[in-house]
Amino acid sequence: MLGGFRKLAVDGLAYRTEKATEEAVHAVEGVVKEVVEHAKEAGEKAIAEAFKKAQETGDKVAKEVTETVTNTVTNAVTHAAEGLGKLGH
C-alpha cells in the first residue's frame, strides 16, 4: 500500500516538476525574445543616427566646397575685371 502511495507521490512530483520546468522555459523564451527585440531596435536606431550624421556631414562638405568654388571664381573674375579696367585707363 505504501509503495503505491510513494509511486503516486513520485509521479505527482515528477509531473509538477515537468510543468514548472516548462513554465520556466516559456518565461525565459519570453525574456530572450524581448531582449532581442530591444537590441534590434537599438541597432536600427544607431544605424539611422549614423546615416543621418553622415548625410549632415556630406551636406556640410558640399556647402563648404560650393562656397569655396564660388568665392574663388568670384575673386578670379573680380581680379580679371580690375586688370582689364587698369588696361583701359
PDB file of N, CA, C and O in Angstrom, residues 15 30 47:
ATOM      1  N   TYR A  15       5.526  15.149 -12.318  1.00  0.00           N
ATOM      2  CA  TYR A  15       4.620  15.914 -13.180  1.00  0.00           C
ATOM      3  C   TYR A  15       4.710  17.407 -12.857  1.00  0.00           C
ATOM      4  O   TYR A  15       4.832  18.239 -13.755  1.00  0.00           O
ATOM      5  N   GLY A  30      10.337  34.117 -23.387  1.00  0.00           N
ATOM      6  CA  GLY A  30       9.727  35.443 -23.495  1.00  0.00           C
ATOM      7  C   GLY A  30      10.717  36.551 -23.207  1.00  0.00           C
ATOM      8  O   GLY A  30      10.758  37.567 -23.907  1.00  0.00           O
ATOM      9  N   ILE A  47      21.996  52.754 -36.379  1.00  0.00           N
ATOM     10  CA  ILE A  47      22.291  52.831 -37.818  1.00  0.00           C
ATOM     11  C   ILE A  47      21.636  54.066 -38.427  1.00  0.00           C
ATOM     12  O   ILE A  47      22.261  54.788 -39.210  1.00  0.00           O
TER      13      ILE A  47
END
